[in-house]
């Protein structure tokens, strides 16, 4: 019999409700609450505080995973995204070797949905988005703008709670796939200092990390807990020389080998500081404050520019003839004195007839020996490879108070009043490139501008236990929320966007690869919304728990939406219970998605082209099918069971999520000569664009899957053993789309992620020694290279193994050695179907970028921890 609930006093229930109010999770709470009443212990939610306990919630009507601080520390990785990927099988994270801004802030996918379909909370409060929008890569995250999870250091975290269920009725926009709540440590004394050094088996990607956590008293009635992390990581390269670059090298040009790098970016001076403060004000009131400051510099590779074929720099006809600029002097006082306004009449046409055009006599006579004729082969004969990077800063602050009203009509009502602000700034830098329209006077490094995401939230939440004559008092909660979101575009340096004097001769405008944001593009776009919600949770009988939530949200752009959720859990026996939920949800388009525009260099059919991303209401986008963005809408349900008997614990949950009007970047539309003629009156510079894309609500999806989590603890091998198994089957089908999305993008949405993922973990501990082993299974997936359908294959399933062994020299000092992917299991090697007629190394890559386990191979590390 579950007799502990029959002995639960009303005062204890009030304490539990107060904790739920503080974290704003009253219907499906994800905070672990444990209250002792004399010799009786009541756990509102059974969580995994260590590996000796179950990983999932037993008494929740929806599936929740808890990852404790001890498990976070044994991941073999320093990136929070990689840590979570190893413990939550329905979470996928890709390493982005060449993916524009997505290589700076990596997106993550829960239950096969994009990064911005999972709501991120910090101490139960909404976390702001990153300023980075993933523009490149036609897969699941194309156009996604989610929070930057990587700034959260594991040493600052008490536990991570993953709610694997739609929760928009409780939390608002973005919770279609689920919710991740990062709970900060709140110790008032003690601390940890950690040093870690790791390197890949290939001998690159060396990383050094120093981190610490310190708990301090804040007066006699509070705590101040501070954490920091500082790390640097070298770049990796999983590349071979491109055939075209090899040919130029053989012809005598000084081409780097490899000319193009596929690998993880270099990360420098990655510093992050998190603080968490709480103070008991007396009389049932409490003050809290938490926030962070984070900053890092990231620099990664980009596509190689072929010195014969790169359009608007070296050629205008795919490498048949050289692009030669006429520098015949123009009028006195002309801008950029020395560059002419000629039309090319005075310069010869140079057919490219050899492996090195600079060795051709017609080039030597007509360009090299003529001061008035110019080609970029004079400055950069070997071609060039831009490096793309940026400075990423992330700051936040939340201040609030919570407590209980003790008189008047609100007597007994628990409240939580808070305000928060979050800001993310991405300052982009592109090195080793050029503004072709400036000719020989072009700089080589540029600052193309920055994006700034700013969010403000105010929340007022109330909770009261109401005696309705049921088995327990009904938990009634309600609240109000106000949210403001702004997205700012800051113009780049003049050279990064200016149209130089060679523009009229066909030379490209702006910093090649990532042209700067023009002053006309700069500005701030803002949106406000408010919400009101109510939810109920009732233990109707000893065996039946029911919950319901209703939320109304109004936006000053597209209008209002109302969403609901109903959940239930029924105990068939003391060991076995069934649970289910049904809900509606939505995801509002971000302000950035609705307003941002830029020009990207991307591969289309294996050829580098310039593509303009336009706001969906831009006249050009409208003419091509763009419309004002609307929110995505979802309907989902789950059905599962929980079994617990002694030291064995198991959950099985089926989920079904239908999302209509999915929001993403459209397929890149190739502009015909007729298109350009029709659009020239709208955009005079239309000739510099080969493609146009925009954000759109164009397709519907149905995602279904099964999550299985099982844990068993026992005393084995003269020590303590814990075994954990987690499995996910996930399937996504695009049920409606148009040519704006395109068939290949549909294929990527359905097949890029593995349908099957699993992890098996064995944790063993003795007096002074502990061991942690995890096997990771990745099922078949679609291997795609350079976002090109001709490269796509079905990649094989694979297994990787992680191992860590720790030795406690004393209660204070522990040293650990370990390896991630200890057997160095390779990602799928690029193997383009023979009927495509494309060399496997055509673009210098070795492995498919869609590999769910990454492409860097095995990593070994050593760490030392000092606890005080």
C-alpha atoms as one frame of an Amber mdcrd trajectory, in Angstrom:
protein
   0.000   0.000   0.000   1.160   3.555  -0.758   0.429   4.572   2.836   2.771
   7.589   2.898   0.156   9.689   1.104  -2.511   8.856   3.643  -0.270  10.247
   6.371   0.539  13.476   4.523  -0.501  16.412   6.656  -2.040  19.579   5.243
   0.934  21.643   6.386   3.305  19.416   4.470   1.129  19.732   1.356   1.358
  23.510   1.640   5.149  23.307   1.701   5.117  21.195  -1.444   2.732  23.569
  -3.179   4.938  26.503  -2.240   7.876  24.857  -3.934   5.764  24.210  -7.007
   4.690  27.856  -7.111   8.288  28.987  -6.870   9.231  27.045  -9.964   5.998
  27.714 -11.859   5.451  24.049 -12.570   2.240  23.316 -10.731   0.556  20.945
 -13.187   3.554  18.878 -14.241   6.239  19.878 -11.760   9.823  19.098 -12.580
  11.490  20.246  -9.375  12.421  17.519  -6.944  10.756  18.112  -3.599  11.404
  16.002  -0.522   9.875  16.814   2.853  10.385  14.860   6.044   7.548  14.565
   8.551   8.982  12.898  11.612   9.927   9.417  10.398   7.853   9.618   7.222
   9.259  10.798   3.909   7.126  12.166   1.097   8.553  12.586  -2.371   6.293
  14.561  -4.680   8.532  13.522  -7.569  11.057  10.654  -7.365  14.174  11.895
  -9.137  17.655  10.729  -9.945  19.878  12.565  -7.527  22.636  10.006  -8.102
  23.146   6.901 -10.182  21.857   4.738  -7.367  18.321   6.002  -7.974  15.919
   5.926 -10.925  16.470   8.424 -13.723  12.814   9.180 -14.370   9.789  10.325
 -12.425   7.533   7.615 -10.996   4.562   9.660  -9.816   4.206  12.098 -12.711
   1.509  11.844 -15.386   4.079  12.825 -18.018   7.606  11.513 -18.676  10.452
  13.435 -17.046  14.165  12.619 -16.972  16.420  13.886 -14.203  20.179  14.109
 -14.762  22.022  14.772 -11.515  25.277  16.616 -10.958  27.235  13.372 -10.546
  26.113  12.068 -13.930  26.860  15.429 -15.551  30.432  15.238 -14.279  31.042
  11.792 -15.856  30.091  12.613 -19.419  33.605  12.779 -20.848  32.783  16.108
 -22.444  32.697  19.779 -21.479  29.852  20.865 -23.750  26.430  20.790 -22.084
  24.835  19.730 -25.375  27.112  16.696 -25.654  26.471  15.818 -22.010  22.714
  15.804 -22.534  22.984  13.899 -25.820  24.632  11.038 -23.954  21.883  10.805
 -21.339  18.633  11.677 -23.177  18.246   9.352 -26.205  15.508  11.438 -27.848
  17.927  14.411 -27.953  20.122  14.760 -31.042  22.944  17.267 -31.503  24.969
  17.658 -34.682  28.506  18.944 -34.995  28.443  21.616 -37.694  31.756  21.804
 -39.577  30.738  24.451 -42.139  27.358  25.906 -41.308  27.593  29.673 -41.103
  26.457  30.952 -37.679  25.168  27.501 -36.635  28.790  26.500 -36.087  28.975
  29.225 -33.406  25.815  28.220 -31.497  24.858  24.594 -32.132  21.163  23.688
 -32.190  19.725  20.601 -30.470  16.680  18.487 -31.325  14.333  16.854 -28.834
  11.954  14.225 -30.213  12.892  15.020 -33.801  11.719  18.645 -33.698  13.885
  21.764 -34.259  15.871  23.482 -31.534  13.324  26.254 -31.009  10.525  23.752
 -30.336  12.002  22.916 -26.920  11.538  25.489 -24.156  14.594  26.114 -21.976
  14.181  27.166 -18.347  16.742  28.225 -15.749  15.541  27.676 -12.178  12.040
  27.384 -13.624  12.160  30.718 -15.495  12.116  31.151 -19.268  15.583  31.403
 -20.820  16.172  33.923 -23.612  16.988  32.896 -27.173  20.346  33.124 -28.832
  20.816  35.891 -31.382  22.104  33.264 -33.831  19.682  31.948 -36.444  20.823
  28.791 -38.247  20.766  29.903 -41.878  22.712  27.153 -43.626  21.982  23.452
 -43.819  18.678  22.236 -45.230  18.001  19.839 -42.375  15.783  19.949 -39.339
  17.289  23.126 -37.824  17.227  25.213 -40.990  16.107  28.636 -39.731  15.863
  27.618 -36.055  16.537  30.169 -33.305  16.751  28.539 -29.897  18.568  29.389
 -26.659  22.311  28.812 -26.369  22.510  25.819 -24.027  26.289  25.520 -24.375
  26.888  28.547 -22.126  25.566  26.623 -19.102  28.513  24.950 -17.290  27.874
  21.547 -15.762  29.651  22.537 -12.541  26.925  25.118 -11.871  24.085  22.635
 -12.173  22.373  20.762  -9.381  20.304  18.776 -11.848  18.771  18.959 -15.304
  15.122  18.080 -15.728  13.850  17.085 -19.155  10.084  17.099 -19.559   9.424
  14.970 -22.640   5.929  16.208 -23.409   4.187  19.154 -25.023   3.713  21.871
 -22.432   2.662  25.092 -24.195  -0.465  25.308 -22.014   1.800  25.576 -18.984
   4.761  27.564 -20.253   3.714  29.213 -23.497   5.457  29.271 -26.858   8.242
  26.849 -27.819   7.260  23.907 -25.592   5.940  21.727 -28.436   8.620  19.043
 -28.039   9.122  19.506 -24.320  10.949  21.494 -21.663  14.468  21.451 -20.249
  14.907  23.010 -16.827  18.442  23.669 -15.559  18.490  23.930 -11.757  21.441
  25.864 -10.329  23.287  24.717  -7.222  22.146  26.393  -4.020  24.707  25.286
  -1.417  25.655  27.888   1.177  29.056  26.385   1.949  31.748  24.222   0.401
  32.813  24.121  -3.180  34.666  22.387  -5.995  37.633  23.245  -8.163  38.164
  21.185 -11.321  40.826  21.051 -14.025  40.344  19.008 -17.190  42.518  18.343
 -20.238  41.392  16.418 -23.302  42.430  15.715 -26.872  41.140  13.685 -29.803
  42.921  10.523 -30.874  43.844  12.309 -34.113  46.061  14.655 -32.091  43.965
  17.788 -32.528  41.113  19.554 -30.787  43.058  19.822 -27.533  40.942  21.500
 -24.861  41.741  22.801 -21.400  39.092  23.715 -18.903  39.233  25.174 -15.414
  35.969  25.398 -13.505  34.820  25.961  -9.981  31.831  26.282  -7.692  31.688
  28.099  -4.352  28.839  28.165  -1.863  28.751  30.998   0.663  26.314  32.160
   3.329  24.350  35.294   2.470  23.718  36.654   5.964  22.526  34.022   8.423
  19.420  33.218   6.391  20.530  32.838   2.817  23.056  31.544   0.347  25.162
  32.846  -2.512  26.387  30.184  -4.911  28.817  31.160  -7.674  30.192  29.030
 -10.497  32.692  29.741 -13.236  34.163  27.964 -16.229  37.037  28.988 -18.491
  38.124  26.923 -21.460  39.938  26.940 -24.764  39.665  24.370 -27.531  41.758
  23.956 -30.658  40.138  23.344 -34.007  39.881  19.894 -35.555  40.252  18.851
 -39.179  38.735  15.791 -40.792  39.634  16.833 -44.312  41.492  15.776 -47.435
  42.709  17.895 -50.279  40.082  18.841 -52.843  40.860  17.640 -56.384  40.730
  21.167 -57.808  43.076  22.494 -55.100  45.432  19.549 -55.678  45.542  20.353
 -59.397  46.450  23.978 -58.680  49.194  22.820 -56.323  50.567  20.504 -58.988
  50.534  23.440 -61.415  52.834  25.431 -59.154  50.408  27.489 -57.071  50.959
  27.718 -53.315  47.693  26.116 -52.175  47.240  25.071 -48.545  46.781  21.340
 -47.966  43.964  20.892 -47.194  42.572  24.032 -48.787  39.228  23.632 -47.015
  38.754  22.485 -43.413  35.902  20.278 -42.275  36.085  20.184 -38.496  35.073
  21.697 -35.192  35.835  25.409 -34.827  38.519  26.936 -32.633  37.152  28.317
 -29.358  39.112  30.919 -27.415  38.630  32.570 -24.031  35.313  30.869 -23.355
  34.397  32.339 -19.969  31.102  31.912 -18.208  29.985  32.910 -14.704  26.701
  31.898 -13.081  25.383  33.150  -9.775  22.454  31.993  -7.655  21.325  33.873
  -4.536  18.519  33.184  -2.072  17.526  34.908   1.185  14.870  34.067   3.735
  13.089  37.362   4.537  11.093  35.891   7.393   7.343  35.655   7.778   7.142
  33.093   4.976   8.840  35.296   2.372  11.956  34.725   0.312  14.112  36.755
  -2.087  15.967  35.134  -4.992  18.258  36.280  -7.755  20.270  34.433 -10.392
  21.951  35.194 -13.678  25.016  34.787 -15.854  27.673  36.450 -17.955  29.244
  34.447 -20.775  31.565  35.311 -23.648  33.618  33.375 -26.196  35.428  33.812
 -29.492  34.828  31.197 -32.177  36.596  30.765 -35.513  35.889  28.061 -38.072
  36.384  27.142 -41.708  34.426  28.031 -44.821  34.322  27.004 -48.465  37.411
  27.229 -50.698  37.260  29.803 -53.505  38.564  28.289 -56.722  40.830  30.839
 -58.528  39.315  29.958 -61.904  35.620  29.435 -61.229  34.546  31.495 -58.198
  31.800  33.707 -59.548  32.042  37.528 -59.333  35.646  37.225 -58.097  37.613
  35.199 -60.676  35.071  34.536 -63.411  31.528  35.257 -64.544  31.036  32.180
 -66.717  32.037  29.257 -64.525  35.715  29.372 -65.411  35.612  29.622 -69.189
  37.122  33.106 -69.126  38.812  35.187 -66.467  37.028  38.145 -64.863  39.230
  41.119 -65.710  38.579  44.589 -64.334  39.248  47.763 -66.311  41.191  50.210
 -64.095  41.503  52.952 -66.682  41.654  56.166 -64.612  38.362  58.019 -64.287
  37.514  61.647 -63.475  39.644  63.601 -60.986  38.290  63.159 -57.451  36.827
  59.762 -58.195  36.210  57.559 -55.135  39.030  55.029 -54.651  41.484  56.944
 -56.822  43.352  54.581 -59.072  40.356  52.373 -59.811  38.718  53.180 -63.087
  35.168  53.436 -64.319  36.033  51.591 -67.467  33.727  49.019 -69.009  36.359
  46.439 -69.818  36.735  47.530 -73.434  40.407  48.305 -72.921  41.170  44.897
 -71.348  41.374  41.583 -73.191  39.199  38.508 -72.794  41.372  35.793 -71.220
  40.155  32.236 -71.872  41.236  29.872 -69.077  43.003  27.101 -70.972  45.466
  25.711 -68.414  45.637  24.470 -64.824  47.200  27.807 -63.858  45.905  30.840
 -65.694  48.744  32.968 -64.320  51.179  30.940 -66.433  49.341  31.690 -69.682
  51.081  34.164 -71.963  47.833  35.959 -72.781  47.332  36.554 -69.033  50.937
  37.767 -68.609  50.649  40.163 -71.548  47.063  41.334 -71.078  46.751  41.500
 -67.276  50.029  41.096 -65.430  51.917  43.591 -67.634  49.035  46.061 -68.064
  48.572  48.394 -65.085  45.055  49.292 -66.207  43.807  45.695 -66.261  43.273
  43.735 -63.056  42.320  40.213 -62.009  42.332  38.828 -58.459  44.779  36.172
 -59.622  47.401  38.916 -59.349  46.740  39.252 -55.599  45.575  35.743 -54.694
  46.571  33.341 -57.493  45.975  30.209 -55.381  42.393  31.095 -54.431  41.335
  31.649 -50.849  39.329  30.116 -48.018  37.524  32.533 -45.710  37.423  31.851
 -41.969  34.074  32.659 -40.393  33.723  33.399 -36.707  32.529  35.793 -34.120
  32.354  36.967 -30.556  29.330  35.567 -28.715  28.170  37.183 -25.466  25.254
  36.039 -23.338  23.946  37.719 -20.187  20.870  37.326 -18.018  19.449  38.394
 -14.667  16.333  37.252 -12.825  15.113  38.822  -9.571  12.051  37.763  -7.650
  10.320  37.156  -4.374   7.994  34.410  -3.238   6.056  33.589  -0.139   2.597
  33.220   1.352  -0.169  35.749   1.982  -1.249  35.368   5.588  -4.214  37.664
   5.969  -7.167  39.112   4.094  -9.010  37.449   1.234  -5.740  35.963  -0.102
  -4.878  34.207   3.162  -3.083  30.964   2.419  -2.265  31.838  -1.191   1.324
  31.285  -2.262   2.829  33.798  -4.644   5.886  34.182  -6.862   6.656  37.571
  -8.450   9.675  37.857 -10.734  11.250  39.848 -13.520  14.044  38.801 -15.842
  16.091  40.166 -18.697  18.285  38.211 -21.112  20.555  39.414 -23.893  22.520
  37.571 -26.575  24.894  39.334 -28.951  26.695  37.834 -31.943  29.441  39.995
 -33.434  30.484  38.341 -36.687  33.980  38.395 -38.164  35.125  36.997 -41.500
  38.828  36.658 -42.221  40.895  35.979 -45.318  38.269  37.122 -47.802  37.676
  40.212 -49.919  35.176  42.694 -51.314  35.707  42.041 -55.010  34.050  45.282
 -56.102  36.861  47.220 -54.385  39.459  45.567 -56.593  43.087  45.701 -55.443
  42.283  48.087 -52.559  40.040  45.583 -50.751  40.730  44.696 -47.112  41.072
  40.985 -46.311  39.303  40.922 -42.910  35.838  42.332 -42.170  33.319  42.832
 -39.407  30.008  42.233 -41.214  27.867  43.419 -38.283  26.068  41.914 -35.348
  22.723  40.541 -34.185  21.339  41.294 -30.721  18.473  39.376 -29.100  16.930
  41.070 -26.029  14.098  39.614 -23.961  12.251  40.808 -20.866   9.800  38.789
 -18.772   7.561  39.558 -15.827   5.690  36.756 -14.058   3.156  36.718 -11.258
   2.129  33.232 -10.151  -0.305  32.111  -7.468  -0.981  28.702  -5.891  -3.549
  27.605  -3.345  -4.608  24.222  -2.003  -8.392  23.908  -2.009 -10.373  21.319
  -0.058 -12.793  19.828  -2.585 -13.611  16.683  -0.636 -11.230  14.557  -2.685
  -8.472  12.247  -1.519  -6.169  15.259  -1.212  -6.668  18.988  -1.526  -6.763
  20.259  -5.103  -3.724  22.265  -6.176  -5.054  25.378  -7.949  -2.578  27.627
  -9.734  -2.848  30.652 -11.959  -0.740  33.486 -13.168   0.064  36.300 -15.532
   3.087  36.761 -17.790   4.324  39.707 -19.863   7.054  39.204 -22.423   8.915
  41.573 -24.736  11.285  40.340 -27.419  13.436  42.500 -29.691  15.901  41.655
 -32.435  18.463  44.207 -33.524  20.626  44.222 -36.624  23.755  46.387 -36.396
  25.448  47.431 -39.630  28.901  46.139 -40.457  32.007  48.119 -41.352  31.660
  50.034 -44.611  34.029  47.838 -46.595  31.947  44.757 -45.726  28.869  45.971
 -47.620  29.889  48.795 -49.932  29.452  48.528 -53.692  32.866  49.523 -55.025
  33.734  51.012 -58.423  34.124  47.598 -60.084  30.515  46.652 -59.316  29.340
  47.621 -62.791  31.914  45.252 -64.313  30.448  42.238 -62.524  32.620  42.057
 -59.424  30.794  40.949 -56.276  29.650  43.368 -53.589  30.542  43.011 -49.929
  32.760  40.666 -47.936  32.742  37.427 -49.913  31.033  34.621 -48.016  29.104
  36.814 -45.613  28.441  40.364 -46.907  28.014  42.949 -44.201  24.666  44.282
 -43.062  23.926  47.594 -44.788  22.641  50.619 -42.833  19.290  50.081 -44.575
  19.166  46.585 -43.031  19.996  47.834 -39.530  17.355  48.528 -36.920  15.374
  47.057 -34.044  12.182  45.005 -34.353  10.112  44.465 -31.202   7.131  42.360
 -30.208   5.176  42.150 -26.963   2.777  39.567 -25.643   0.969  38.762 -22.437
  -0.504  35.557 -21.098  -2.887  34.328 -18.429  -3.061  30.722 -17.304  -4.827
  28.498 -14.824  -4.140  24.889 -13.975  -5.386  22.274 -11.572  -3.942  19.086
 -10.157  -6.051  16.748  -8.065  -5.351  13.444  -6.350  -8.933  12.307  -6.918
  -8.453   8.945  -5.221  -5.441   7.215  -3.750  -4.781   5.737  -7.182  -5.940
   8.446  -9.620  -4.171  11.750 -10.298  -5.721  14.239 -12.736  -4.322  17.498
 -14.064  -5.471  20.188 -16.432  -4.157  23.506 -17.725  -5.505  26.325 -19.871
  -3.453  29.234 -21.177  -4.455  32.339 -23.140  -1.717  34.260 -24.928  -2.025
  37.469 -26.941   0.649  38.850 -29.304   0.647  42.379 -30.694   1.559  41.009
 -34.142  -0.479  37.962 -35.165  -3.160  37.947 -32.432  -4.096  35.478 -29.704
  -4.065  31.749 -29.052  -5.556  29.495 -26.375  -4.086  26.111 -25.486  -4.998
  23.307 -23.127  -3.506  20.241 -21.504  -5.087  17.308 -19.677  -3.012  14.664
 -17.914  -3.677  11.641 -15.749  -1.974   8.820 -13.904  -3.667   5.713 -12.515
  -2.005   3.149 -10.241  -3.149  -0.330 -11.199  -1.068  -1.860  -8.403   1.543
  -0.652  -5.963   4.181  -1.375  -8.629   2.449  -0.505 -11.912   0.783   2.689
 -13.087  -0.485   4.047 -16.388  -0.173   7.674 -17.466  -1.358   9.801 -20.343
  -1.662  13.370 -21.542  -3.314  15.253 -24.378  -2.538  18.836 -25.258  -2.509
  21.562 -27.850   0.438  23.872 -28.375   1.984  26.578 -30.470   5.289  28.162
 -31.355   5.321  31.830 -32.211   7.685  32.922 -35.002  10.608  34.766 -33.497
  11.071  38.455 -34.168  14.340  37.602 -35.881  12.708  35.093 -38.227  10.056
  37.648 -39.163  12.481  40.487 -39.915  16.052  39.348 -40.546  17.697  39.506
 -43.962  21.223  38.783 -45.167  23.255  37.339 -48.019  24.881  33.915 -47.645
  27.357  31.996 -49.747  26.257  28.391 -49.973  26.646  25.361 -52.208  23.818
  24.709 -54.631  24.214  21.528 -56.626  27.831  21.537 -55.494  28.502  25.047
 -56.851  29.098  28.131 -54.682  26.390  30.757 -55.163  25.231  33.886 -53.348
  21.777  33.557 -51.817  19.733  36.386 -50.320  17.602  35.603 -47.276  14.790
  38.157 -47.249  12.133  39.057 -44.721   8.930  37.194 -45.680   7.131  40.510
 -46.220   9.879  41.890 -48.474   8.301  42.720 -51.886  10.641  40.271 -53.627
   9.722  37.483 -51.191   6.030  38.290 -51.576   6.305  38.047 -55.357   7.920
  34.612 -54.924   5.302  33.348 -52.465   6.228  34.850 -49.093   3.543  35.864
 -46.576   3.485  37.251 -43.044   4.505  34.561 -40.569   1.963  32.833 -38.342
   2.499  30.593 -35.294   2.928  26.873 -35.629   0.122  24.890 -34.028   0.392
  21.430 -32.525  -1.751  18.654 -31.110  -0.091  15.894 -29.148  -0.831  13.012
 -26.861   1.190  10.513 -24.847   0.377   7.125 -23.357   2.727   5.241 -21.077
   3.348   3.160 -18.047   5.613   3.127 -14.991   6.789  -0.028 -13.225   8.770
   0.035 -10.003   9.626  -2.926  -7.815  12.376  -2.557  -5.271  15.562  -1.521
  -7.058  14.100  -1.950 -10.548  12.419   0.964 -12.307  11.050   1.180 -15.839
   8.968   3.596 -17.915   7.568   3.163 -21.422   5.922   6.129 -23.161   4.437
   6.519 -26.632   4.103  10.038 -28.065   2.323  11.474 -31.090   2.868  15.107
 -32.159   1.127  16.761 -35.112   2.467  20.194 -36.066   0.749  22.317 -38.718
   2.153  25.368 -40.491   5.712  24.414 -39.572   8.026  27.397 -39.745  11.327
  27.134 -41.571  13.463  28.735 -44.231  12.099  28.125 -47.702  14.021  26.199
 -50.290  16.510  28.464 -52.046  14.764  29.654 -55.216  17.039  29.979 -58.239
  16.297  33.257 -60.011  15.860  33.105 -63.763  16.608  35.992 -66.091  12.849
  36.594 -66.288  12.635  36.689 -62.463  15.426  39.251 -62.303  13.795  41.426
 -64.962  10.526  41.372 -63.026  12.232  42.125 -59.715  14.710  44.753 -60.873
  12.275  47.586 -60.179  12.009  46.381 -56.558  15.703  45.599 -56.023  18.194
  47.311 -58.389  20.981  45.016 -57.075  19.053  41.849 -57.995  21.736  40.770
 -60.500  24.123  39.996 -57.626  21.742  37.310 -56.255  21.629  33.829 -57.723
  19.038  32.626 -55.212  16.439  33.981 -52.798  14.899  32.395 -49.688  12.619
  33.538 -46.873  10.947  32.168 -43.760   7.572  30.616 -44.371   4.814  28.471
 -42.808   4.718  25.862 -45.528   4.532  22.286 -44.255   2.894  19.989 -41.718
   4.502  17.072 -39.892   3.487  14.117 -37.772   6.089  12.846 -35.303   5.630
   9.713 -33.252   7.886   7.629 -31.097   8.513   5.505 -28.034  10.763   6.254
 -25.060  11.913   3.417 -22.790  13.890   4.065 -19.602  14.948   1.290 -17.208
  17.209   1.275 -14.142  18.406  -1.394 -11.746  20.628  -1.063  -8.678  22.318
  -3.879  -6.765  25.374  -4.766  -4.698  27.637  -6.618  -7.094  31.368  -7.318
  -7.487  31.983  -6.306  -3.855  30.664  -2.851  -4.611  27.596  -0.892  -5.636
  26.280  -1.272  -9.193  23.710   0.699 -11.173  22.540  -0.295 -14.643  20.549
   2.041 -16.887  18.976   1.509 -20.286  17.348   4.245 -22.337  15.886   3.754
 -25.813  14.084   6.028 -28.266  12.297   5.271 -31.511  11.327   8.408 -33.407
   9.672   8.817 -36.793   8.750  12.062 -38.577   6.550  12.278 -41.660   5.962
  15.468 -43.642   2.253  15.264 -44.432   1.893  18.469 -46.465   4.294  20.743
 -48.315   4.736  22.759 -51.508   7.613  23.536 -53.840   8.554  26.398 -51.496
   9.873  23.693 -49.160  10.997  21.252 -51.846  11.216  17.467 -51.950  14.847
  17.176 -50.837  14.265  19.233 -47.705  11.298  16.988 -46.913  13.592  13.987
 -47.262  16.060  15.611 -44.871  13.348  16.336 -42.322  12.214  12.712 -42.424
  15.527  10.858 -42.668  18.501  12.899 -41.359  18.008  11.811 -37.750  18.305
   8.138 -36.782  14.983   6.451 -36.079  16.574   4.446 -33.260  18.803   5.671
 -30.424  19.800   3.857 -27.245  22.244   4.075 -24.360  23.254   1.430 -21.842
  25.138   2.575 -18.761  26.921   0.671 -16.009  28.155   2.623 -13.006  30.245
   0.737 -10.431  31.736   2.075  -7.213  33.966   0.706  -4.491  35.564   2.408
  -1.485  38.130   4.496  -3.364  37.512   3.604  -6.992  34.539   4.157  -9.261
  33.911   3.287 -12.898  31.439   4.580 -15.452  30.769   2.872 -18.811  28.216
   3.849 -21.435  27.436   2.220 -24.795  25.681   4.498 -27.301  23.700   3.070
 -30.216  22.845   5.172 -33.273  20.547   3.647 -35.860  20.598   4.202 -39.605
  20.278   7.780 -40.820  20.569   9.736 -44.037  24.115  10.795 -44.775  24.153
  14.155 -46.558  27.171  16.147 -47.705  27.158  19.857 -48.626  23.341  19.894
 -48.513  23.238  18.234 -51.941  20.781  15.475 -52.781  23.268  13.792 -55.142
  25.482  12.985 -52.150  22.783  11.390 -49.983  23.030   7.763 -48.847  21.639
   5.611 -46.049  24.399   5.484 -43.431  24.958   2.410 -41.272  24.102   2.096
 -37.608  27.020   2.427 -35.187  27.938   1.903 -31.534  30.322   4.031 -29.471
  31.573   3.345 -25.943  32.533   5.862 -23.221  34.579   4.864 -20.165  35.747
   6.753 -17.082  37.662   5.499 -14.039  38.065   7.652 -10.905  40.289   7.260
  -7.881  39.684   9.100  -4.608  43.040   9.971  -3.063  41.127  11.484  -0.151
  37.715  12.843   0.644  38.811  16.056  -1.072  40.817  14.962  -4.117  39.617
  12.783  -6.995  41.452  12.106 -10.248  39.624  10.685 -13.281  40.816   9.371
 -16.615  38.520   8.446 -19.430  37.716   8.332 -23.087  34.708   9.183 -25.176
  34.247   6.836 -28.134  37.049   4.762 -26.643  37.251   2.366 -29.615  37.416
   5.282 -32.076  34.323   4.283 -34.043  34.388   6.297 -37.272  31.464   8.274
 -38.570  30.159   7.226 -41.977  32.724   8.048 -44.645  31.520  10.008 -47.626
  30.627   7.531 -50.353  28.755   9.365 -53.089  26.828   6.977 -55.375  28.885
   6.169 -58.459  26.095   7.146 -60.849  26.443  10.766 -59.711  29.908  11.061
 -61.231  31.213  13.117 -58.294  34.494  12.322 -56.492  34.026  11.538 -52.798
  36.550  14.227 -51.861  35.205  16.818 -54.293  34.739  19.348 -51.470  37.441
  18.043 -49.160  35.244  16.277 -46.618  35.828  12.816 -45.140  32.622  12.157
 -43.156  28.967  13.022 -43.607  28.027  16.104 -41.582  24.751  14.519 -40.484
  26.539  11.901 -38.362  24.583  11.823 -35.067  27.691  10.841 -33.084  29.900
  13.563 -34.547  32.854  13.066 -36.859  35.927  13.788 -34.693  36.404  10.224
 -33.408  37.796   9.140 -30.039  38.616  11.642 -27.280  40.702  10.939 -24.186
  40.908  13.152 -21.108  42.149  13.473 -17.551  40.614  15.579 -14.820  41.258
  16.416 -11.208  38.682  17.635  -8.699  39.235  19.254  -5.329  36.249  19.447
  -3.010  36.278  21.688   0.035
